[in-house]
Amino acid sequence: MNNTTDRPMVIQFYCDGEPFPGINGEPVAMSLWRSGVTTLGWNEVTGDPRGLYCAIGHCFECRMMIDGVRDQRACLYPVREGLEVFRQTVPTGLGEP
Amino acid sequence: MAVEVAVVGAGPAGLAAAGELGAAGFRVALIDEYPIPGGRLLGQRYHWKNLVWDGKQQAETLVDNVRQWHEVRWLLQRSVYDLERAPSGWALSLNPGDPSVVYAQAVVVATGATEVPIPLVNWTLPGVLAVGAAQVMTAVYGVAPGRRGVVVGANPLSFAIAEELLEAGVKLAGIVMAPGSENVDVVGSLDDQWQRIVGLRGGGAWPLRTLGRYMTHAWVRQFLMSHAPKSGVPIRGVRLRPNVVATAVEGTERVTGIRLARIADHDESIREGWSEPVDFVCVSGGLRPVPDLFRIARVKTAWVPELSGEVPVISPWGETSQTGLFAVGNAIGVESALVAIAQGHLGAHGVTRYLRGQSLDYRLAEPDQHRIQLAREQSPIAFHPKIGQGVEHLRALFLESLGAP
Ligand SMILES: Cc1cc2nc3c(=O)[nH]c(=O)nc-3n(C[C@H](O)[C@H](O)[C@H](O)COP(=O)(O)OP(=O)(O)OC[C@H]3O[C@@H](n4cnc5c(N)ncnc54)[C@H](O)[C@@H]3O)c2cc1C
Ligand code: FES
């Protein structure tokens, strides 16, 4: 569980189908930020870009589709080899505003 | 899953509680939504009395202590979203499941504090961060929030983190003030913000130590603060810019700058405006306890400003108005990690008495309460200058509730 002291293991994961490097176990949002990806999704109503805000699971600004599940907090979700994440736009089921 | 005690939150308070409960031989579920235990300790790092306060190291020590007790089950990456009475005590709902419900005879809520946001024009742009996010990025994951940033909002947390950022090699355009606002009560007017700066104490955040004592006089404070140079005054390497306010964040896809303005000398009207290039903006309106689970469990709470917000009315053993539901750490008032640890120990002793059917007479909690007080005095940071009054206030509310029918 506590892998902070182990040697970091570099893995590859996919955001919107594109490969990105990450350190195994760190939150998805951290790997993306390190690669310069600061927009994690777009507001469902206005379409404005949204990104990491609190980094500790409180604000839900970092919602992404991860492992096939919508609205996962990318600041908490640990990255791993082959993980697929997607940036969200309009929620399915709600349709266009 | 059925246990004797469920501890919600594996920050310093929850870890300390779980360690004591494990040592007492109880079956414990220690639940936290974060992938790594340690809570907000993980990002803390600053100089203090010629020593370095290394939160990561402190967290590891607490975690190792809990690990030796095999009756403590770790349930990380799970959020507790509901807390209800069950025949044998409490039922906690977890997301994601596995297990989806934890039944516990007693519960310790150690969910900590959260940051108060300061709304700014354009503050939803990627690159606008709560100051604690910048701390987590730099200190826990070695990810630089940017090349040059600015901190909006002066308080013990923003001073401590600004210092951490500078030490990590991140450049800052300084700490500027939040736009004064009567509508956003956490911010208040500029003079409210200055008064809070003057009232600060603590190793990481110790600005204006020498001038501080004169600044309790309104006119001295207002004169000095409004006449500070535009570039600010250095406080332990951080530039505090007391007469500069942030008016808007600039950028389209992400932060590219900050719009700043200087206030006029004798009133708070804005004199001139300009832009400075930054690639991230930290906002910091201070901390407040997380009241969510207390509200869900219909615990009696009170607004105590010195404890930074809404807190449960608790007995000196840490028990809330709901039997078997205990609360420790920053969830009962914003204080340093040392205090949270001492409160975790006390809560565990309270739970132990509760489960063993021993007296929870509040006078018996004196020795543990004394240890909390010592921790308070030794803490590197005090988040509110009148914390003692808040603690007294809460105690009075509890004693009052004893008298109530
Ligand atoms: C962003 C931030 C930065 C801080 N920086 C400093 C600092 O530099 N110096 C300092 O002295 N103090 C700092 N503090 C104060 C800090 O709260 C205390 O130092 C100390 O960490 C409090 O310990 P705690 O165990 O009560 O709570 P925390 O350390 O906050 O731990 C609470 C834990 O509970 C978990 N949790 C919360 N709700 C749930 C839920 N519903 N389900 C599952 N898990 C949950 C969280 O994931 C977290 O791990 C900071 C606080 C914050 C919010
Ligand atoms: S950034 Fe706030 S919940 Fe993820």
XYZ file of C-alpha atoms and ligand atoms in Angstrom:
559
model
C 0.000 0.000 0.000
C 2.659 2.457 0.967
C 4.823 2.524 -2.119
C 6.281 5.996 -1.653
C 9.623 4.695 -0.446
C 10.056 2.050 -3.168
C 11.900 2.934 -6.326
C 9.447 4.654 -8.699
C 8.321 2.411 -11.548
C 7.603 4.197 -14.818
C 4.545 2.891 -16.621
C 2.552 3.835 -19.706
C -1.157 4.659 -19.659
C -3.594 6.189 -22.142
C -5.525 9.444 -22.044
C -8.064 9.846 -24.853
C -6.188 7.017 -26.579
C -2.784 8.733 -26.495
C 0.071 7.152 -24.539
C 1.528 8.996 -21.512
C 4.212 8.079 -18.996
C 3.390 7.930 -15.283
C 4.844 6.667 -12.035
C 3.040 3.540 -10.915
C 0.611 4.308 -8.085
C 0.605 8.104 -8.328
C -2.749 9.764 -9.067
C -3.714 10.048 -12.749
C -3.902 13.850 -12.456
C -0.260 14.019 -11.317
C 1.037 12.018 -14.297
C -0.985 14.143 -16.701
C 0.160 17.419 -15.149
C 3.790 16.321 -15.418
C 3.225 15.754 -19.156
C 1.674 19.205 -19.511
C -1.977 18.085 -19.626
C -3.784 20.473 -17.294
C -7.277 20.237 -18.791
C -8.850 17.092 -17.370
C -12.313 17.633 -18.841
C -14.831 20.241 -19.921
C -17.715 21.628 -17.950
C -20.880 19.777 -18.900
C -22.899 22.958 -19.358
C -20.513 25.691 -20.508
C -17.817 23.593 -22.182
C -15.108 25.500 -20.287
C -11.884 23.609 -19.577
C -11.563 22.261 -16.036
C -8.597 20.826 -14.151
C -7.069 19.832 -10.866
C -8.092 22.159 -8.027
C -7.754 20.650 -4.525
C -5.742 17.466 -5.273
C -7.209 15.708 -2.221
C -10.619 14.493 -3.317
C -12.725 17.353 -1.955
C -13.816 19.455 -4.938
C -14.676 16.970 -7.739
C -13.261 19.337 -10.390
C -10.976 16.564 -11.712
C -13.704 14.111 -12.761
C -12.623 11.777 -15.575
C -13.780 8.499 -17.031
C -11.327 5.951 -15.643
C -11.431 2.177 -16.054
C -14.729 2.635 -17.885
C -16.434 4.475 -15.014
C -17.453 8.128 -15.314
C -16.800 10.805 -12.686
C -13.795 9.218 -11.005
C -11.584 11.696 -9.163
C -8.322 11.801 -11.122
C -6.502 13.330 -8.144
C -7.088 10.132 -6.130
C -7.092 7.396 -8.773
C -3.737 5.565 -8.963
C -2.245 5.174 -12.406
C -0.978 1.777 -13.608
C 0.370 0.124 -16.752
C -2.196 0.180 -19.550
C -4.825 2.190 -17.640
C -7.313 3.976 -19.916
C -8.623 7.413 -18.943
C -10.852 9.774 -20.906
C -11.664 13.457 -20.542
C -15.390 13.996 -20.129
C -17.700 16.419 -21.892
C -21.487 16.076 -21.778
C -22.704 13.268 -19.509
C -24.354 10.427 -21.395
C -28.014 10.279 -20.490
C -28.314 13.982 -19.767
C -27.856 15.040 -23.372
C -27.080 18.543 -24.576
C -28.232 21.305 -22.251
C -17.775 -6.714 7.244
C -18.324 -6.467 11.003
C -15.754 -4.923 13.343
C -15.718 -3.466 16.809
C -14.491 -0.054 15.666
C -14.529 1.727 12.318
C -12.072 4.618 11.983
C -12.894 6.964 9.112
C -9.800 8.784 7.893
C -6.176 7.644 8.011
C -4.605 11.032 8.642
C -2.577 11.590 11.815
C -5.691 11.536 14.039
C -7.165 8.337 12.557
C -3.776 6.592 12.448
C -3.079 7.472 16.077
C -6.536 6.220 17.088
C -6.212 2.989 15.082
C -2.792 2.330 16.617
C -4.144 2.610 20.161
C -7.236 0.549 19.355
C -5.095 -2.126 17.706
C -2.855 -2.234 20.776
C -5.959 -2.689 22.947
C -6.810 -5.764 20.850
C -9.911 -4.511 19.035
C -10.976 -5.530 15.563
C -10.728 -2.279 13.627
C -11.523 -1.155 10.074
C -9.388 1.832 9.058
C -11.017 3.480 6.048
C -9.614 6.218 3.795
C -10.464 7.333 0.279
C -6.877 8.294 -0.532
C -4.559 5.598 -1.946
C -1.832 6.354 0.634
C -2.356 6.694 4.405
C -1.155 9.847 6.167
C -3.777 12.450 5.243
C -2.504 16.010 5.107
C 0.656 15.085 6.982
C 2.113 13.793 3.723
C 2.757 17.239 2.260
C 4.019 18.990 5.414
C 7.628 20.029 5.468
C 9.103 23.091 7.106
C 11.739 24.416 9.437
C 10.799 24.620 13.048
C 13.038 25.443 16.025
C 16.163 24.587 13.991
C 14.610 21.251 13.071
C 12.756 20.124 10.009
C 9.152 19.060 10.502
C 8.945 16.168 8.053
C 5.319 15.109 7.752
C 6.052 12.178 5.445
C 8.400 10.730 8.037
C 5.848 11.305 10.807
C 3.202 9.551 8.725
C 5.454 6.551 8.123
C 6.061 6.165 11.850
C 2.315 6.242 12.546
C 1.598 3.789 9.713
C 4.284 1.335 10.891
C 2.794 1.437 14.365
C -0.652 0.496 13.036
C 0.797 -2.235 10.768
C 1.955 -4.305 13.728
C -1.671 -4.926 14.756
C -3.173 -7.558 12.498
C -6.649 -6.951 13.820
C -6.621 -3.587 12.043
C -7.975 -3.994 8.487
C -6.896 -1.350 5.977
C -9.617 -0.215 3.607
C -7.921 2.386 1.416
C -9.373 3.979 -1.738
C -12.884 3.815 -0.318
C -15.066 6.788 0.597
C -17.546 6.608 3.454
C -20.672 8.297 2.107
C -23.265 7.252 4.666
C -23.388 6.552 8.363
C -26.529 5.115 9.951
C -27.568 3.511 13.205
C -27.634 -0.294 13.063
C -28.857 -2.745 15.731
C -25.323 -3.342 17.023
C -24.022 0.196 16.580
C -23.379 1.796 13.215
C -23.480 0.898 9.528
C -21.039 2.703 7.227
C -21.608 2.701 3.465
C -18.506 2.591 1.287
C -17.869 3.533 -2.331
C -16.522 1.641 -4.165
C -17.922 -1.371 -2.286
C -15.946 -4.464 -1.331
C -17.186 -4.390 1.355
C -20.086 -2.080 0.594
C -21.125 -1.875 4.263
C -19.009 -1.985 7.405
C -20.853 -2.672 10.666
C -19.147 -1.305 13.757
C -20.055 -1.033 17.426
C -18.263 2.295 17.632
C -17.046 4.785 15.040
C -14.209 7.302 15.134
C -14.656 10.110 12.605
C -11.245 11.556 11.678
C -12.039 13.145 8.332
C -9.924 16.269 8.817
C -10.261 19.727 7.343
C -10.767 21.191 3.909
C -9.681 24.396 2.204
C -11.985 27.360 1.956
C -12.101 28.601 -1.647
C -11.866 32.271 -2.630
C -13.901 33.002 -5.732
C -12.017 35.096 -8.318
C -12.983 36.073 -11.850
C -11.968 33.133 -14.115
C -11.009 30.910 -11.224
C -12.228 27.740 -12.938
C -9.317 27.890 -15.413
C -6.909 24.961 -15.223
C -3.872 26.177 -13.292
C -5.913 27.751 -10.490
C -5.208 25.566 -7.470
C -6.093 25.447 -3.818
C -2.795 26.206 -2.097
C -2.805 22.714 -0.539
C -2.876 21.188 -4.030
C 0.414 22.907 -4.831
C 1.763 21.449 -1.570
C 0.660 17.908 -2.441
C 2.051 18.180 -5.985
C 5.476 19.434 -4.937
C 6.052 17.641 -1.659
C 4.313 14.300 -2.251
C 4.712 13.675 -5.989
C 7.580 15.916 -7.089
C 5.395 17.592 -9.718
C 6.002 21.344 -10.089
C 2.713 23.252 -10.232
C 4.389 25.665 -12.661
C 7.394 27.904 -13.160
C 6.087 31.044 -11.518
C 2.918 31.395 -9.509
C 1.132 33.703 -7.144
C -0.688 33.012 -3.870
C -3.983 34.803 -3.232
C -4.909 34.963 0.459
C -2.651 35.311 3.519
C -3.058 32.892 6.419
C -0.897 30.369 8.326
C -1.417 27.709 5.651
C -0.544 29.911 2.686
C 2.607 31.210 4.409
C 3.768 27.702 5.283
C 3.115 26.376 1.787
C 4.625 29.406 0.024
C 7.796 28.683 1.965
C 7.669 25.039 0.933
C 7.212 25.993 -2.728
C 10.167 28.386 -2.684
C 12.306 25.731 -1.104
C 11.303 23.326 -3.867
C 12.569 25.856 -6.421
C 9.191 27.173 -7.588
C 9.122 30.955 -8.144
C 6.378 33.086 -6.644
C 5.183 36.598 -7.419
C 4.334 36.740 -3.712
C 1.296 36.483 -1.506
C -1.368 39.001 -2.475
C -4.689 39.788 -0.841
C -8.065 38.435 -1.832
C -10.465 41.036 -3.167
C -12.164 42.393 -0.056
C -15.723 41.229 0.150
C -18.470 41.543 2.663
C -20.349 38.787 0.844
C -17.667 36.175 1.237
C -17.409 36.072 5.008
C -14.227 33.987 5.068
C -12.391 36.790 3.302
C -13.893 39.975 4.743
C -12.491 43.439 4.164
C -8.802 44.128 3.590
C -8.391 45.221 7.182
C -10.000 41.960 8.315
C -7.331 40.159 6.304
C -4.563 42.331 7.780
C -5.809 41.695 11.283
C -5.613 37.979 10.649
C -2.030 38.299 9.399
C -1.087 40.268 12.487
C -2.689 37.654 14.720
C -0.683 34.778 13.277
C 1.734 32.670 15.304
C 3.850 29.666 14.378
C 7.165 28.490 13.000
C 6.342 28.070 9.348
C 4.243 31.144 9.145
C 5.782 33.702 11.294
C 5.466 37.017 9.635
C 5.860 40.411 11.200
C 7.058 39.156 14.542
C 8.651 42.417 15.605
C 6.215 44.823 14.047
C 3.328 42.562 14.952
C 2.781 43.867 18.435
C 2.300 47.456 17.258
C -0.013 46.400 14.503
C -2.807 45.525 16.865
C -3.522 49.283 16.813
C -5.802 49.823 13.844
C -4.171 53.026 12.576
C -0.606 51.643 12.797
C -1.673 48.516 10.989
C -3.587 50.353 8.299
C -0.807 52.872 7.762
C 1.988 50.276 7.497
C 0.036 47.797 5.411
C -1.229 50.345 2.918
C 2.223 51.960 2.550
C 4.142 48.748 1.958
C 6.121 48.767 -1.312
C 4.203 47.409 -4.307
C 6.668 44.520 -4.569
C 5.899 43.592 -0.960
C 7.867 42.918 2.204
C 9.956 39.757 2.570
C 8.843 37.394 5.301
C 11.066 34.340 5.568
C 11.790 34.555 1.881
C 8.143 34.974 0.863
C 6.994 38.387 -0.400
C 3.844 39.528 1.339
C 2.112 42.229 -0.712
C -0.476 43.552 1.716
C -1.796 46.411 -0.431
C -2.056 44.435 -3.655
C -5.249 42.541 -4.415
C -5.960 39.965 -7.107
C -8.900 40.998 -9.260
C -8.983 38.317 -11.988
C -7.212 35.299 -13.397
C -6.055 35.620 -17.023
C -5.904 32.961 -19.729
C -8.163 30.993 -22.049
C -7.091 27.328 -21.993
C -5.074 27.669 -18.818
C -3.617 30.333 -16.535
C -1.271 32.779 -18.253
C -1.401 35.688 -15.832
C -2.978 37.427 -12.898
C -4.643 40.820 -12.850
C -3.554 42.768 -9.788
C -4.485 46.140 -8.346
C -3.094 48.347 -5.651
C -5.464 49.834 -3.155
C -5.505 53.517 -2.284
C -3.858 54.588 0.962
C -6.790 55.391 3.144
C -9.721 53.503 1.772
C -10.036 50.247 -0.058
C -10.745 51.694 -3.482
C -8.605 50.384 -6.291
C -5.931 52.777 -7.573
C -4.202 51.126 -10.484
C -4.365 47.789 -12.205
C -1.776 45.729 -14.058
C -1.072 42.168 -15.148
C 1.772 39.897 -14.112
C 2.680 36.716 -15.975
C 2.172 33.563 -13.906
C 1.396 30.005 -14.973
C -0.427 29.002 -11.812
C -2.491 30.718 -9.127
C -2.961 29.366 -5.611
C -6.049 30.499 -3.754
C -6.182 30.186 -0.014
C -9.109 31.131 2.175
C -7.858 29.063 5.102
C -9.098 25.757 6.472
C -12.355 24.563 7.956
C -13.382 21.257 9.540
C -15.295 18.814 7.302
C -18.791 18.497 8.835
C -20.325 16.065 6.302
C -20.504 12.837 8.301
C -21.653 14.661 11.435
C -24.553 16.134 9.545
C -25.445 12.773 8.011
C -25.423 11.141 11.465
C -27.458 14.061 12.907
C -24.822 14.891 15.446
C -25.302 18.106 17.400
C -22.869 20.695 16.006
C -21.943 24.301 16.784
C -20.250 27.146 14.924
C -17.029 27.942 16.782
C -14.956 30.603 14.957
C -11.764 29.886 16.928
C -11.931 26.248 15.790
C -12.463 27.547 12.233
C -16.035 26.453 11.623
C -18.814 23.999 12.326
C -17.734 21.320 14.779
C -19.550 18.570 16.685
C -20.324 19.199 20.335
C -18.200 16.509 21.959
C -17.513 15.235 25.454
C -13.960 15.501 26.790
C -13.637 11.835 25.676
C -14.420 12.841 22.095
C -17.915 11.349 22.003
C -20.482 13.238 19.947
C -24.161 13.666 20.848
C -24.719 10.239 19.218
C -23.598 7.403 21.471
C -20.728 5.348 20.127
C -19.820 7.991 17.559
C -16.523 9.680 18.395
C -14.730 12.537 16.615
C -11.033 13.483 16.601
C -8.499 15.565 14.671
C -9.173 18.520 12.432
C -12.798 17.425 12.037
C -13.335 18.915 15.521
C -11.267 22.077 14.945
C -8.381 23.141 12.750
C -5.079 22.628 14.564
C -1.654 21.188 13.795
C -0.934 17.500 13.242
C 0.610 17.149 16.708
C -2.737 18.067 18.256
C -4.558 15.700 15.878
C -2.338 12.821 17.015
C -3.007 13.541 20.702
C -6.736 13.757 19.979
C -6.553 10.405 18.167
C -5.090 8.800 21.280
C -7.770 10.335 23.486
C -10.573 9.217 21.165
C -9.217 5.668 21.184
C -9.187 5.674 24.983
C -12.778 6.938 24.974
C -13.850 4.186 22.568
C -12.044 1.584 24.673
C -13.985 2.687 27.753
C -17.215 2.763 25.783
C -16.774 -0.775 24.436
C -15.709 -2.153 27.807
C -18.634 -0.530 29.557
C -16.351 1.619 31.724
C -17.244 5.077 32.959
C -17.032 7.916 30.457
C -17.179 10.514 33.236
C -15.604 13.551 31.663
C -13.353 14.255 34.641
C -11.453 11.024 33.932
C -10.292 12.453 30.610
C -8.086 15.063 32.325
C -4.696 13.343 31.733
C -5.420 12.877 28.017
C -6.769 16.417 27.762
C -3.576 17.633 29.364
C -1.511 15.864 26.691
C -3.575 17.573 23.989
C -2.879 20.920 25.618
C 0.863 20.178 25.674
C 0.770 19.244 21.985
C -1.061 22.509 21.322
C 1.663 24.509 23.060
C 4.441 22.655 21.190
C 2.861 22.950 17.764
C 4.810 24.611 14.980
C 1.644 26.276 13.674
C -1.439 27.726 15.350
C -4.246 28.188 12.880
C -6.160 30.568 15.120
C -4.649 32.881 17.739
C -7.515 32.236 20.179
C -7.759 28.472 19.856
C -7.960 28.094 23.648
C -11.176 30.097 23.740
C -12.692 27.824 21.118
C -11.809 24.739 23.119
C -13.359 26.302 26.244
C -16.462 27.276 24.312
C -16.910 23.704 23.081
C -16.448 22.346 26.586
C -19.067 24.767 27.908
C -21.505 23.617 25.217
C -20.926 20.016 26.270
C -21.474 20.756 29.975
C -24.623 22.636 29.037
C -25.851 19.581 27.109
C -25.305 17.443 30.234
C -27.728 19.663 32.114
C -30.265 19.545 29.288
C -33.071 16.998 29.644
C -4.742 21.102 2.194
C -4.296 21.095 3.625
C -2.977 21.409 3.946
C -2.557 21.402 5.268
N -1.255 21.726 5.545
C -0.855 21.779 6.829
C 0.475 22.150 7.161
O 1.295 22.465 6.272
N 0.823 22.155 8.474
C -0.043 21.823 9.466
O 0.324 21.813 10.644
N -1.282 21.480 9.164
C -1.725 21.458 7.899
N -3.007 21.138 7.618
C -3.903 20.846 8.750
C -4.054 19.359 8.846
O -5.441 19.140 8.712
C -3.490 18.797 10.141
O -2.117 19.054 10.223
C -3.656 17.275 10.252
O -3.262 16.621 9.066
C -5.069 16.900 10.617
O -5.129 15.503 10.786
P -6.459 14.688 10.660
O -6.073 13.267 10.830
O -7.484 15.248 11.537
O -6.987 14.940 9.170
P -6.301 14.712 7.740
O -4.836 14.683 7.826
O -6.949 15.678 6.842
O -6.805 13.240 7.342
C -8.148 12.974 7.057
C -8.211 11.751 6.174
O -9.571 11.360 6.061
C -9.831 10.959 4.747
N -11.262 11.149 4.529
C -11.973 12.303 4.702
N -13.274 12.087 4.483
C -13.395 10.762 4.169
C -14.512 9.927 3.855
N -15.758 10.394 3.837
N -14.260 8.627 3.565
C -12.999 8.123 3.598
N -11.928 8.871 3.915
C -12.122 10.164 4.194
C -8.938 11.821 3.895
O -8.655 11.194 2.671
C -7.712 12.003 4.772
O -6.698 11.062 4.468
C -3.461 21.092 6.301
C -4.783 20.772 5.976
C -5.206 20.766 4.660
C -6.657 20.438 4.340
S -8.922 17.987 -7.620
Fe -10.438 18.228 -6.114
S -11.375 16.277 -6.106
Fe -9.742 16.017 -7.456
